[in-house]
């Protein structure tokens, strides 16, 4: 699912997220040239456990002097 032409969302309903799910979303981000994506798993015990944010080719928007870890 693409939201606002800037956020790609991969929806799952499985017991537990595996590393392959993050890799799958990262592949989608690279192919679509989108900056940010979320994997949301509705099959776990809590939604907090099933939420993962990924950033494709992160470039800080703030100047280096304002970054916490330049």
XYZ file of C-alpha atoms in Angstrom:
70
model
C 0.000 0.000 0.000
C 1.386 3.430 -0.910
C 0.286 6.376 1.253
C 0.767 9.981 0.166
C 3.253 8.890 -2.499
C 5.908 8.774 0.284
C 5.136 5.879 2.637
C 5.042 2.231 1.580
C 3.166 -0.115 3.935
C 3.482 -3.894 3.927
C 0.641 -5.534 5.878
C 1.094 -8.986 7.403
C -0.946 -11.294 9.608
C 1.548 -13.843 10.911
C 2.572 -15.052 14.360
C 5.958 -13.278 14.378
C 7.910 -11.083 11.964
C 11.079 -12.567 10.519
C 14.117 -10.775 9.028
C 12.931 -11.774 5.559
C 9.901 -9.483 5.941
C 12.102 -6.419 6.469
C 14.268 -7.444 3.498
C 11.148 -7.793 1.365
C 9.986 -4.275 2.252
C 13.468 -2.853 1.654
C 13.410 -4.399 -1.818
C 10.034 -2.772 -2.503
C 11.380 0.589 -1.271
C 14.395 0.387 -3.569
C 12.354 -0.679 -6.612
C 9.755 2.075 -6.144
C 12.345 4.667 -5.000
C 10.284 5.437 -1.899
C 12.012 6.881 1.194
C 10.121 5.223 4.074
C 8.220 2.014 4.686
C 6.389 0.211 7.459
C 5.826 -3.480 8.057
C 2.668 -3.872 10.121
C 1.861 -7.311 11.516
C -1.641 -7.810 12.883
C -1.044 -11.451 13.852
C 1.121 -10.959 16.940
C 0.154 -10.468 20.552
C 0.423 -6.666 20.342
C 0.596 -4.248 17.457
C 3.688 -2.629 18.993
C 5.611 -5.899 18.548
C 4.483 -6.108 14.929
C 5.507 -2.632 13.796
C 8.799 -2.074 11.972
C 9.937 1.120 10.220
C 12.524 1.033 7.428
C 14.261 3.900 5.653
C 15.675 3.594 2.142
C 19.008 5.416 1.610
C 18.595 7.737 4.594
C 19.891 11.266 4.014
C 19.560 13.645 6.999
C 17.492 16.715 6.184
C 19.083 18.833 8.917
C 22.525 20.403 8.483
C 25.359 18.449 10.193
C 25.735 21.050 12.949
C 22.160 20.284 14.112
C 22.474 16.471 14.016
C 23.014 14.565 17.256
C 25.512 12.162 15.655
C 27.190 13.893 12.683
